Amino acid sequence: MWNKIKRYFKNNPTQLKVARTLLELGLSIDEDGKIYCGSIEISPTKMAKALDIDRRVVKNTVESILSEPELKEMFMKIKSAGPFFGDVAKQLGFGVIVITADPKTVGIVAKAAALIADKGISIRQIIAEDPELFPEPKLTIVTEKEVPGEIIPEFLKIPGVKHVTIY
């Protein structure tokens, strides 16, 4: 879908920036052109300020999205994935594993989850960055407790895994 969005906004990089932000944050648009994070309305002015662009660009982007049926359907249905615990894991007593891998390799999540389960540790959250949006996508796994560092070599044996960080 990201490639379709890029093609649609190829002649307007500022609108592409808005569309990308909507997609990355899971912000939806309603029939009236209002932007939402869940049930909370996001003002075009505040979004424009955050992106350092004119608010009219945000409004024009939303209008463009609503005029294109495929984009309209997607942006009306998209939802935020919820809170990301990776950055507050220490404060919550959780562990974090960040894996950089070849995004085309199949089974990385399953194999990583199996390694963690074999250590008797449950997973609280898994967030995988979309390779179409992030050039070096990361798989972040938040666990119920810290993961022992000696598991790193086992993760590195998973086909496609390039780098592993545990904190």
GROMACS .gro file of C-alpha atoms in nm:
model
  167
    1MET     CA    1   0.000   0.000   0.000
    2TRP     CA    2   0.286   0.238   0.078
    3ASN     CA    3   0.401   0.219  -0.286
    4LYS     CA    4   0.052   0.325  -0.401
    5ILE     CA    5   0.060   0.619  -0.161
    6LYS     CA    6   0.406   0.719  -0.286
    7ARG     CA    7   0.288   0.703  -0.647
    8TYR     CA    8  -0.024   0.902  -0.570
    9PHE     CA    9   0.172   1.183  -0.401
   10LYS     CA   10   0.487   1.157  -0.616
   11ASN     CA   11   0.453   1.517  -0.738
   12ASN     CA   12   0.389   1.659  -0.393
   13PRO     CA   13   0.653   1.560  -0.137
   14THR     CA   14   0.497   1.770   0.139
   15GLN     CA   15   0.163   1.593   0.105
   16LEU     CA   16   0.353   1.263   0.095
   17LYS     CA   17   0.508   1.361   0.429
   18VAL     CA   18   0.159   1.412   0.574
   19ALA     CA   19   0.030   1.082   0.432
   20ARG     CA   20   0.333   0.897   0.567
   21THR     CA   21   0.280   1.046   0.913
   22LEU     CA   22  -0.087   0.948   0.908
   23LEU     CA   23   0.013   0.594   0.813
   24GLU     CA   24   0.303   0.561   1.060
   25LEU     CA   25   0.092   0.683   1.352
   26GLY     CA   26  -0.222   0.495   1.252
   27LEU     CA   27  -0.423   0.817   1.226
   28SER     CA   28  -0.758   0.782   1.053
   29ILE     CA   29  -0.971   1.023   0.853
   30ASP     CA   30  -1.350   1.046   0.860
   31GLU     CA   31  -1.593   1.145   0.581
   32ASP     CA   32  -1.576   1.508   0.693
   33GLY     CA   33  -1.198   1.519   0.657
   34LYS     CA   34  -1.124   1.517   1.028
   35ILE     CA   35  -0.814   1.337   1.153
   36TYR     CA   36  -0.836   1.101   1.450
   37CYS     CA   37  -0.615   0.900   1.679
   38GLY     CA   38  -0.874   0.654   1.805
   39SER     CA   39  -1.163   0.878   1.913
   40ILE     CA   40  -0.944   1.185   1.970
   41GLU     CA   41  -0.955   1.447   1.697
   42ILE     CA   42  -0.619   1.582   1.583
   43SER     CA   43  -0.628   1.939   1.455
   44PRO     CA   44  -0.468   2.003   1.116
   45THR     CA   45  -0.294   2.306   1.268
   46LYS     CA   46  -0.125   2.098   1.540
   47MET     CA   47  -0.024   1.830   1.290
   48ALA     CA   48   0.114   2.093   1.053
   49LYS     CA   49   0.315   2.249   1.334
   50ALA     CA   50   0.460   1.910   1.430
   51LEU     CA   51   0.562   1.851   1.066
   52ASP     CA   52   0.682   2.210   1.016
   53ILE     CA   53   0.448   2.269   0.723
   54ASP     CA   54   0.149   2.491   0.646
   55ARG     CA   55  -0.184   2.365   0.783
   56ARG     CA   56  -0.336   2.394   0.435
   57VAL     CA   57  -0.103   2.115   0.321
   58VAL     CA   58  -0.257   1.887   0.584
   59LYS     CA   59  -0.609   1.981   0.475
   60ASN     CA   60  -0.522   1.938   0.105
   61THR     CA   61  -0.366   1.599   0.175
   62VAL     CA   62  -0.679   1.483   0.354
   63GLU     CA   63  -0.895   1.611   0.066
   64SER     CA   64  -0.673   1.425  -0.182
   65ILE     CA   65  -0.701   1.105   0.020
   66LEU     CA   66  -1.080   1.136   0.038
   67SER     CA   67  -1.101   1.187  -0.340
   68GLU     CA   68  -0.914   0.860  -0.413
   69PRO     CA   69  -1.142   0.563  -0.326
   70GLU     CA   70  -0.865   0.316  -0.242
   71LEU     CA   71  -0.679   0.561  -0.018
   72LYS     CA   72  -1.004   0.681   0.136
   73GLU     CA   73  -1.104   0.329   0.238
   74MET     CA   74  -0.764   0.257   0.389
   75PHE     CA   75  -0.734   0.583   0.585
   76MET     CA   76  -1.091   0.559   0.711
   77LYS     CA   77  -1.025   0.211   0.852
   78ILE     CA   78  -0.669   0.241   0.982
   79LYS     CA   79  -0.618   0.232   1.358
   80SER     CA   80  -0.326   0.302   1.587
   81ALA     CA   81  -0.148  -0.011   1.712
   82GLY     CA   82  -0.169   0.122   2.067
   83PRO     CA   83   0.101   0.203   2.319
   84PHE     CA   84   0.463   0.107   2.256
   85PHE     CA   85   0.624  -0.025   2.575
   86GLY     CA   86   0.980  -0.056   2.442
   87ASP     CA   87   1.087   0.289   2.557
   88VAL     CA   88   0.944   0.246   2.908
   89ALA     CA   89   1.021  -0.123   2.957
   90LYS     CA   90   1.279  -0.066   3.231
   91GLN     CA   91   1.034   0.144   3.434
   92LEU     CA   92   0.771  -0.129   3.396
   93GLY     CA   93   1.011  -0.410   3.486
   94PHE     CA   94   1.001  -0.554   3.134
   95GLY     CA   95   1.281  -0.671   2.906
   96VAL     CA   96   1.339  -0.561   2.547
   97ILE     CA   97   1.492  -0.740   2.250
   98VAL     CA   98   1.552  -0.545   1.929
   99ILE     CA   99   1.624  -0.751   1.619
  100THR     CA  100   1.739  -0.616   1.284
  101ALA     CA  101   1.688  -0.870   1.009
  102ASP     CA  102   1.623  -0.921   0.641
  103PRO     CA  103   1.252  -0.832   0.614
  104LYS     CA  104   1.201  -1.084   0.334
  105THR     CA  105   1.301  -1.378   0.554
  106VAL     CA  106   1.002  -1.580   0.670
  107GLY     CA  107   0.965  -1.708   1.026
  108ILE     CA  108   1.180  -1.466   1.224
  109VAL     CA  109   0.901  -1.370   1.464
  110ALA     CA  110   0.802  -1.734   1.520
  111LYS     CA  111   1.159  -1.849   1.584
  112ALA     CA  112   1.237  -1.555   1.813
  113ALA     CA  113   0.916  -1.615   2.008
  114ALA     CA  114   1.004  -1.983   2.043
  115LEU     CA  115   1.350  -1.897   2.182
  116ILE     CA  116   1.194  -1.667   2.439
  117ALA     CA  117   0.929  -1.923   2.533
  118ASP     CA  118   1.198  -2.190   2.575
  119LYS     CA  119   1.351  -1.967   2.845
  120GLY     CA  120   1.016  -1.960   3.026
  121ILE     CA  121   0.961  -1.591   2.953
  122SER     CA  122   0.631  -1.457   2.822
  123ILE     CA  123   0.601  -1.188   2.559
  124ARG     CA  124   0.408  -0.870   2.638
  125GLN     CA  125   0.433  -0.702   2.298
  126ILE     CA  126   0.583  -0.745   1.952
  127ILE     CA  127   0.618  -0.451   1.715
  128ALA     CA  128   0.756  -0.506   1.365
  129GLU     CA  129   0.834  -0.196   1.161
  130ASP     CA  130   0.704  -0.205   0.806
  131PRO     CA  131   0.994  -0.250   0.561
  132GLU     CA  132   0.818  -0.026   0.309
  133LEU     CA  133   0.826   0.262   0.559
  134PHE     CA  134   1.156   0.195   0.735
  135PRO     CA  135   1.476   0.125   0.538
  136GLU     CA  136   1.623  -0.079   0.827
  137PRO     CA  137   1.312  -0.222   0.993
  138LYS     CA  138   1.338  -0.348   1.348
  139LEU     CA  139   1.148  -0.614   1.534
  140THR     CA  140   1.101  -0.507   1.896
  141ILE     CA  141   0.992  -0.769   2.147
  142VAL     CA  142   0.892  -0.662   2.497
  143THR     CA  143   0.903  -0.943   2.751
  144GLU     CA  144   0.755  -0.984   3.099
  145LYS     CA  145   1.106  -0.974   3.248
  146GLU     CA  146   1.462  -0.913   3.139
  147VAL     CA  147   1.605  -1.164   2.894
  148PRO     CA  148   1.950  -1.308   2.973
  149GLY     CA  149   2.226  -1.181   2.743
  150GLU     CA  150   2.355  -1.530   2.675
  151ILE     CA  151   2.053  -1.585   2.448
  152ILE     CA  152   2.194  -1.342   2.186
  153PRO     CA  153   2.398  -1.608   1.999
  154GLU     CA  154   2.081  -1.817   1.968
  155PHE     CA  155   1.895  -1.525   1.808
  156LEU     CA  156   2.185  -1.470   1.568
  157LYS     CA  157   2.145  -1.829   1.444
  158ILE     CA  158   1.796  -1.749   1.315
  159PRO     CA  159   1.817  -1.719   0.933
  160GLY     CA  160   1.797  -1.355   0.825
  161VAL     CA  161   1.885  -1.203   1.163
  162LYS     CA  162   2.164  -0.944   1.130
  163HIS     CA  163   2.182  -0.781   1.473
  164VAL     CA  164   2.035  -0.830   1.820
  165THR     CA  165   2.028  -0.592   2.115
  166ILE     CA  166   1.892  -0.681   2.457
  167TYR     CA  167   1.825  -0.422   2.724
   0.00000   0.00000   0.00000
